[in-house]
Amino acid sequence: MKEKTNGFLLFLRRNVAYVVLALCILAIGLTVTFVLLSRDNKIDIDSEIPVIKPDEPDTPDTPDTPDTPDTPDTPDTPDTPDTPDEPVEPEEPVIETIKFIIPVENLTGMSDYSETPVFSSTLSRYSAHKAIDFYAAEGSKVFAVYGGTVESVTNDILKGYTIVINHGNGLKTTYNSLADGDKVVKGQKVSKGDVIGAVSVTNRQEYKDGAHIHFEVSENGVTIDPAKYMDISEK
């Protein structure tokens, strides 16, 4: 056994250079092999470890471009409306002019309205005569001088049988020295020209003047000249 060991050592001494060279080559080979193995392992490791990337949001589908709507048909040009007639201004209410008629038929004469004293043959004194006396034969018809409502029918010892007609708006007419009768009654509607009585001499204050109608007109309670509402210039 000892001889084998000595022979090995002698071999090593004689071939030390080769042995060192062989060791160097072996070392180089191992080093290269190690390097290569390390590279391969790195590549495998890199390839085995997946890189997790955050999910990228899905790219939204590009919406389909809407179809271009059909161009609506151009509406027919509406008919030009007829030019309206010029607006008609409302007519102003027609205010009727009040005009009285003569209150008796077959007029034979009349006296004047007077606010100054005149002589009364019946009373034998002077006094104002705020009325017009219309003379006609006894029994002649007496007419309503204008439309209205009979306000009163009375029989006064001095003025005689008397009728008052209310024409509205404060206008009233009074007829006395009428013959007794029942031509009209209180509250009755009458029109211009309606017969309301007959001429007589029942007015005792004027009986010497003969048959006539004593005719008075008042506005809002004030006695006025009847000529304001009647044309007596040609009578």
CSV table of N, CA and C in Angstrom, one decimal, residues 122-228:
chain,number,residue,atom,x,y,z
A,122,THR,N,-159.4,133.5,-13.4
A,122,THR,CA,-160.1,132.7,-12.4
A,122,THR,C,-159.8,133.1,-11.0
A,123,LEU,N,-158.6,133.4,-10.7
A,123,LEU,CA,-158.2,133.7,-9.3
A,123,LEU,C,-158.1,135.2,-9.1
A,124,SER,N,-158.2,136.0,-10.2
A,124,SER,CA,-158.2,137.5,-10.2
A,124,SER,C,-156.9,138.0,-9.5
A,125,ARG,N,-155.8,137.4,-9.8
A,125,ARG,CA,-154.6,137.8,-9.2
A,125,ARG,C,-153.4,137.4,-10.1
A,126,TYR,N,-152.3,137.9,-9.8
A,126,TYR,CA,-151.1,137.6,-10.6
A,126,TYR,C,-150.3,136.4,-9.9
A,127,SER,N,-149.9,135.5,-10.7
A,127,SER,CA,-149.0,134.4,-10.2
A,127,SER,C,-148.2,133.8,-11.4
A,128,ALA,N,-147.2,133.2,-11.0
A,128,ALA,CA,-146.3,132.5,-12.1
A,128,ALA,C,-147.2,131.3,-12.7
A,129,HIS,N,-146.9,131.1,-13.9
A,129,HIS,CA,-147.6,130.0,-14.6
A,129,HIS,C,-146.6,129.1,-15.2
A,130,LYS,N,-146.1,128.1,-14.4
A,130,LYS,CA,-145.0,127.2,-14.8
A,130,LYS,C,-145.6,126.0,-15.5
A,131,ALA,N,-146.3,126.3,-16.6
A,131,ALA,CA,-146.9,125.2,-17.4
A,131,ALA,C,-147.3,125.8,-18.7
A,132,ILE,N,-147.7,124.9,-19.6
A,132,ILE,CA,-148.3,125.4,-20.9
A,132,ILE,C,-149.7,124.8,-20.9
A,133,ASP,N,-150.7,125.6,-21.2
A,133,ASP,CA,-152.1,125.2,-21.3
A,133,ASP,C,-152.4,124.9,-22.8
A,134,PHE,N,-152.8,123.7,-23.1
A,134,PHE,CA,-153.1,123.3,-24.5
A,134,PHE,C,-154.7,123.3,-24.5
A,135,TYR,N,-155.3,124.1,-25.4
A,135,TYR,CA,-156.7,124.2,-25.5
A,135,TYR,C,-157.2,123.3,-26.6
A,136,ALA,N,-158.3,122.7,-26.3
A,136,ALA,CA,-159.0,121.9,-27.3
A,136,ALA,C,-160.5,121.7,-26.8
A,137,ALA,N,-161.3,121.2,-27.7
A,137,ALA,CA,-162.7,121.0,-27.3
A,137,ALA,C,-162.8,120.0,-26.2
A,138,GLU,N,-163.7,120.2,-25.3
A,138,GLU,CA,-163.9,119.3,-24.2
A,138,GLU,C,-164.2,117.9,-24.8
A,139,GLY,N,-163.5,116.9,-24.2
A,139,GLY,CA,-163.7,115.5,-24.6
A,139,GLY,C,-162.6,115.1,-25.7
A,140,SER,N,-161.8,116.1,-26.1
A,140,SER,CA,-160.7,115.7,-27.1
A,140,SER,C,-159.7,114.8,-26.4
A,141,LYS,N,-159.1,113.9,-27.2
A,141,LYS,CA,-158.1,113.0,-26.6
A,141,LYS,C,-156.9,113.7,-26.1
A,142,VAL,N,-156.4,113.1,-25.0
A,142,VAL,CA,-155.1,113.5,-24.5
A,142,VAL,C,-154.1,112.4,-24.6
A,143,PHE,N,-152.9,112.7,-25.1
A,143,PHE,CA,-151.9,111.7,-25.4
A,143,PHE,C,-150.7,111.8,-24.5
A,144,ALA,N,-150.0,110.7,-24.3
A,144,ALA,CA,-148.7,110.7,-23.5
A,144,ALA,C,-147.7,111.3,-24.5
A,145,VAL,N,-147.0,112.3,-24.1
A,145,VAL,CA,-146.1,113.0,-25.0
A,145,VAL,C,-144.8,112.2,-25.2
A,146,TYR,N,-144.6,111.2,-24.4
A,146,TYR,CA,-143.4,110.4,-24.5
A,146,TYR,C,-143.6,109.1,-23.7
A,147,GLY,N,-142.8,108.1,-24.1
A,147,GLY,CA,-143.0,106.8,-23.4
A,147,GLY,C,-142.5,106.8,-21.9
A,148,GLY,N,-143.2,106.1,-21.1
A,148,GLY,CA,-142.8,106.0,-19.7
A,148,GLY,C,-143.7,105.1,-18.9
A,149,THR,N,-143.7,105.4,-17.6
A,149,THR,CA,-144.6,104.6,-16.7
A,149,THR,C,-145.4,105.5,-15.9
A,150,VAL,N,-146.7,105.2,-15.8
A,150,VAL,CA,-147.6,106.0,-15.0
A,150,VAL,C,-147.3,105.9,-13.6
A,151,GLU,N,-146.9,107.1,-13.0
A,151,GLU,CA,-146.4,107.2,-11.6
A,151,GLU,C,-147.6,107.4,-10.7
A,152,SER,N,-148.6,108.1,-11.1
A,152,SER,CA,-149.7,108.4,-10.2
A,152,SER,C,-150.9,108.8,-11.0
A,153,VAL,N,-152.1,108.5,-10.4
A,153,VAL,CA,-153.4,108.9,-11.0
A,153,VAL,C,-154.2,109.4,-9.8
A,154,THR,N,-154.4,110.8,-9.8
A,154,THR,CA,-155.1,111.4,-8.6
A,154,THR,C,-156.2,112.3,-9.1
A,155,ASN,N,-157.1,112.7,-8.1
A,155,ASN,CA,-158.1,113.6,-8.4
A,155,ASN,C,-158.1,114.7,-7.3
A,156,ASP,N,-157.5,115.8,-7.7
A,156,ASP,CA,-157.3,116.9,-6.7
A,156,ASP,C,-158.5,117.9,-6.8
A,157,ILE,N,-158.9,118.5,-5.7
A,157,ILE,CA,-160.1,119.4,-5.7
A,157,ILE,C,-159.8,120.7,-6.5
A,158,LEU,N,-158.5,121.1,-6.6
A,158,LEU,CA,-158.1,122.3,-7.3
A,158,LEU,C,-157.6,122.0,-8.7
A,159,LYS,N,-156.7,121.0,-8.8
A,159,LYS,CA,-156.1,120.7,-10.1
A,159,LYS,C,-156.9,119.8,-10.9
A,160,GLY,N,-157.9,119.1,-10.3
A,160,GLY,CA,-158.7,118.2,-11.1
A,160,GLY,C,-158.1,116.9,-11.2
A,161,TYR,N,-158.6,116.1,-12.2
A,161,TYR,CA,-158.1,114.8,-12.4
A,161,TYR,C,-156.7,114.9,-13.1
A,162,THR,N,-155.7,114.3,-12.4
A,162,THR,CA,-154.3,114.5,-12.8
A,162,THR,C,-153.5,113.2,-12.9
A,163,ILE,N,-152.7,113.1,-14.0
A,163,ILE,CA,-151.9,111.9,-14.2
A,163,ILE,C,-150.4,112.4,-14.3
A,164,VAL,N,-149.5,111.7,-13.7
A,164,VAL,CA,-148.1,111.9,-13.7
A,164,VAL,C,-147.4,110.7,-14.4
A,165,ILE,N,-146.6,111.0,-15.4
A,165,ILE,CA,-145.8,109.9,-16.1
A,165,ILE,C,-144.3,110.1,-15.9
A,166,ASN,N,-143.7,109.1,-15.4
A,166,ASN,CA,-142.2,109.1,-15.2
A,166,ASN,C,-141.5,108.6,-16.5
A,167,HIS,N,-140.7,109.4,-17.1
A,167,HIS,CA,-140.0,109.0,-18.3
A,167,HIS,C,-138.6,108.5,-18.1
A,168,GLY,N,-138.2,108.5,-16.8
A,168,GLY,CA,-136.8,108.0,-16.5
A,168,GLY,C,-135.8,109.2,-16.4
A,169,ASN,N,-134.7,108.9,-15.8
A,169,ASN,CA,-133.6,109.9,-15.6
A,169,ASN,C,-134.1,111.2,-15.0
A,170,GLY,N,-135.1,111.1,-14.1
A,170,GLY,CA,-135.6,112.3,-13.5
A,170,GLY,C,-136.6,113.2,-14.2
A,171,LEU,N,-136.9,112.7,-15.4
A,171,LEU,CA,-137.8,113.5,-16.3
A,171,LEU,C,-139.3,113.0,-16.1
A,172,LYS,N,-140.2,114.0,-15.8
A,172,LYS,CA,-141.6,113.6,-15.6
A,172,LYS,C,-142.5,114.7,-16.2
A,173,THR,N,-143.7,114.2,-16.6
A,173,THR,CA,-144.7,115.1,-17.2
A,173,THR,C,-146.0,114.9,-16.4
A,174,THR,N,-146.7,116.1,-16.2
A,174,THR,CA,-147.9,116.1,-15.4
A,174,THR,C,-149.0,116.7,-16.3
A,175,TYR,N,-150.2,116.0,-16.3
A,175,TYR,CA,-151.4,116.4,-17.1
A,175,TYR,C,-152.5,116.6,-16.1
A,176,ASN,N,-153.0,117.8,-15.9
A,176,ASN,CA,-154.2,118.0,-15.1
A,176,ASN,C,-155.3,118.7,-15.9
A,177,SER,N,-156.5,118.8,-15.2
A,177,SER,CA,-157.7,119.2,-15.9
A,177,SER,C,-158.2,118.2,-16.9
A,178,LEU,N,-157.9,116.9,-16.6
A,178,LEU,CA,-158.5,115.8,-17.4
A,178,LEU,C,-159.9,115.5,-16.9
A,179,ALA,N,-160.6,114.9,-17.8
A,179,ALA,CA,-161.9,114.4,-17.5
A,179,ALA,C,-161.8,113.1,-16.7
A,180,ASP,N,-162.7,112.9,-15.7
A,180,ASP,CA,-162.6,111.7,-14.9
A,180,ASP,C,-162.7,110.5,-15.9
A,181,GLY,N,-162.0,109.4,-15.6
A,181,GLY,CA,-162.0,108.2,-16.4
A,181,GLY,C,-161.0,107.2,-15.9
A,182,ASP,N,-160.9,106.1,-16.6
A,182,ASP,CA,-160.0,105.0,-16.2
A,182,ASP,C,-159.2,104.6,-17.4
A,183,LYS,N,-158.7,105.5,-18.1
A,183,LYS,CA,-157.8,105.2,-19.3
A,183,LYS,C,-156.5,104.5,-18.9
A,184,VAL,N,-155.9,105.0,-17.8
A,184,VAL,CA,-154.7,104.4,-17.4
A,184,VAL,C,-154.7,104.2,-15.9
A,185,VAL,N,-153.8,103.3,-15.4
A,185,VAL,CA,-153.7,103.1,-13.9
A,185,VAL,C,-152.2,103.2,-13.5
A,186,LYS,N,-152.0,103.4,-12.2
A,186,LYS,CA,-150.7,103.5,-11.7
A,186,LYS,C,-149.8,102.3,-12.0
A,187,GLY,N,-148.6,102.5,-12.5
A,187,GLY,CA,-147.7,101.4,-12.8
A,187,GLY,C,-147.8,101.0,-14.3
A,188,GLN,N,-148.8,101.5,-15.0
A,188,GLN,CA,-148.9,101.1,-16.4
A,188,GLN,C,-147.9,101.7,-17.3
A,189,LYS,N,-147.3,100.9,-18.2
A,189,LYS,CA,-146.4,101.4,-19.2
A,189,LYS,C,-147.1,102.0,-20.4
A,190,VAL,N,-146.7,103.1,-20.8
A,190,VAL,CA,-147.3,103.8,-21.9
A,190,VAL,C,-146.2,104.2,-22.9
A,191,SER,N,-146.7,104.3,-24.2
A,191,SER,CA,-145.8,104.8,-25.2
A,191,SER,C,-146.2,106.1,-25.7
A,192,LYS,N,-145.3,106.8,-26.5
A,192,LYS,CA,-145.6,108.1,-27.0
A,192,LYS,C,-146.8,108.0,-27.9
A,193,GLY,N,-147.8,108.8,-27.7
A,193,GLY,CA,-149.0,108.9,-28.5
A,193,GLY,C,-150.2,108.0,-27.9
A,194,ASP,N,-149.9,107.2,-26.8
A,194,ASP,CA,-151.0,106.5,-26.2
A,194,ASP,C,-152.0,107.5,-25.6
A,195,VAL,N,-153.3,107.1,-25.7
A,195,VAL,CA,-154.4,107.9,-25.2
A,195,VAL,C,-154.4,107.7,-23.7
A,196,ILE,N,-154.3,108.7,-22.9
A,196,ILE,CA,-154.3,108.6,-21.4
A,196,ILE,C,-155.6,109.2,-20.8
A,197,GLY,N,-156.3,110.0,-21.6
A,197,GLY,CA,-157.5,110.7,-21.0
A,197,GLY,C,-158.2,111.6,-22.0
A,198,ALA,N,-159.0,112.6,-21.5
A,198,ALA,CA,-159.7,113.5,-22.3
A,198,ALA,C,-159.7,114.9,-21.7
A,199,VAL,N,-159.8,115.9,-22.6
A,199,VAL,CA,-159.8,117.3,-22.2
A,199,VAL,C,-161.0,117.6,-21.4
A,200,SER,N,-160.9,118.4,-20.3
A,200,SER,CA,-162.0,118.8,-19.5
A,200,SER,C,-161.8,120.2,-18.9
A,201,VAL,N,-162.6,120.5,-17.9
A,201,VAL,CA,-162.4,121.8,-17.1
A,201,VAL,C,-162.4,121.5,-15.6
A,202,THR,N,-161.8,120.3,-15.3
A,202,THR,CA,-161.8,119.9,-13.9
A,202,THR,C,-160.8,120.7,-13.0
A,203,ASN,N,-159.9,121.5,-13.7
A,203,ASN,CA,-158.9,122.3,-12.9
A,203,ASN,C,-159.7,123.6,-12.5
A,204,ARG,N,-160.0,123.7,-11.2
A,204,ARG,CA,-160.9,124.7,-10.7
A,204,ARG,C,-160.1,126.1,-10.6
A,205,GLN,N,-158.7,126.0,-10.7
A,205,GLN,CA,-157.9,127.2,-10.6
A,205,GLN,C,-157.9,127.9,-11.9
A,206,GLU,N,-158.4,127.2,-13.0
A,206,GLU,CA,-158.3,127.8,-14.4
A,206,GLU,C,-159.6,127.5,-15.1
A,207,TYR,N,-160.7,127.3,-14.5
A,207,TYR,CA,-161.9,126.9,-15.2
A,207,TYR,C,-162.5,128.0,-16.1
A,208,LYS,N,-162.2,129.3,-15.7
A,208,LYS,CA,-162.7,130.4,-16.6
A,208,LYS,C,-161.9,130.4,-17.9
A,209,ASP,N,-160.8,129.7,-18.0
A,209,ASP,CA,-160.0,129.7,-19.3
A,209,ASP,C,-160.6,128.7,-20.3
A,210,GLY,N,-161.6,127.9,-19.9
A,210,GLY,CA,-162.2,127.0,-20.8
A,210,GLY,C,-161.5,125.6,-20.8
A,211,ALA,N,-162.0,124.7,-21.6
A,211,ALA,CA,-161.5,123.4,-21.7
A,211,ALA,C,-160.0,123.4,-22.2
A,212,HIS,N,-159.2,122.8,-21.4
A,212,HIS,CA,-157.8,122.7,-21.8
A,212,HIS,C,-157.0,121.7,-20.9
A,213,ILE,N,-155.8,121.4,-21.3
A,213,ILE,CA,-154.9,120.5,-20.4
A,213,ILE,C,-153.8,121.4,-19.9
A,214,HIS,N,-153.7,121.4,-18.6
A,214,HIS,CA,-152.6,122.1,-17.9
A,214,HIS,C,-151.4,121.1,-17.9
A,215,PHE,N,-150.3,121.5,-18.7
A,215,PHE,CA,-149.2,120.5,-18.9
A,215,PHE,C,-147.9,121.0,-18.3
A,216,GLU,N,-147.4,120.2,-17.3
A,216,GLU,CA,-146.1,120.6,-16.7
A,216,GLU,C,-145.0,119.6,-16.9
A,217,VAL,N,-143.8,120.1,-16.9
A,217,VAL,CA,-142.6,119.2,-17.1
A,217,VAL,C,-141.6,119.5,-15.9
A,218,SER,N,-141.0,118.4,-15.4
A,218,SER,CA,-140.0,118.6,-14.3
A,218,SER,C,-138.8,117.7,-14.6
A,219,GLU,N,-137.7,118.3,-14.2
A,219,GLU,CA,-136.4,117.5,-14.2
A,219,GLU,C,-135.8,117.5,-12.8
A,220,ASN,N,-135.7,116.2,-12.3
A,220,ASN,CA,-135.2,116.0,-11.0
A,220,ASN,C,-135.9,116.9,-9.9
A,221,GLY,N,-137.2,117.0,-10.1
A,221,GLY,CA,-138.0,117.7,-9.1
A,221,GLY,C,-138.1,119.2,-9.4
A,222,VAL,N,-137.5,119.7,-10.4
A,222,VAL,CA,-137.5,121.2,-10.7
A,222,VAL,C,-138.4,121.4,-11.9
A,223,THR,N,-139.4,122.2,-11.8
A,223,THR,CA,-140.3,122.5,-12.9
A,223,THR,C,-139.6,123.3,-14.0
A,224,ILE,N,-139.7,122.9,-15.2
A,224,ILE,CA,-139.0,123.6,-16.3
A,224,ILE,C,-140.0,123.9,-17.4
A,225,ASP,N,-139.6,124.7,-18.4
A,225,ASP,CA,-140.4,125.0,-19.6
A,225,ASP,C,-140.5,123.8,-20.5
A,226,PRO,N,-141.8,123.3,-20.7
A,226,PRO,CA,-142.0,122.2,-21.6
A,226,PRO,C,-141.4,122.4,-23.0
A,227,ALA,N,-141.3,123.6,-23.4
A,227,ALA,CA,-140.8,123.9,-24.8
A,227,ALA,C,-139.4,123.4,-25.0
A,228,LYS,N,-138.7,123.0,-23.9
A,228,LYS,CA,-137.3,122.5,-24.1
A,228,LYS,C,-137.4,121.1,-24.8
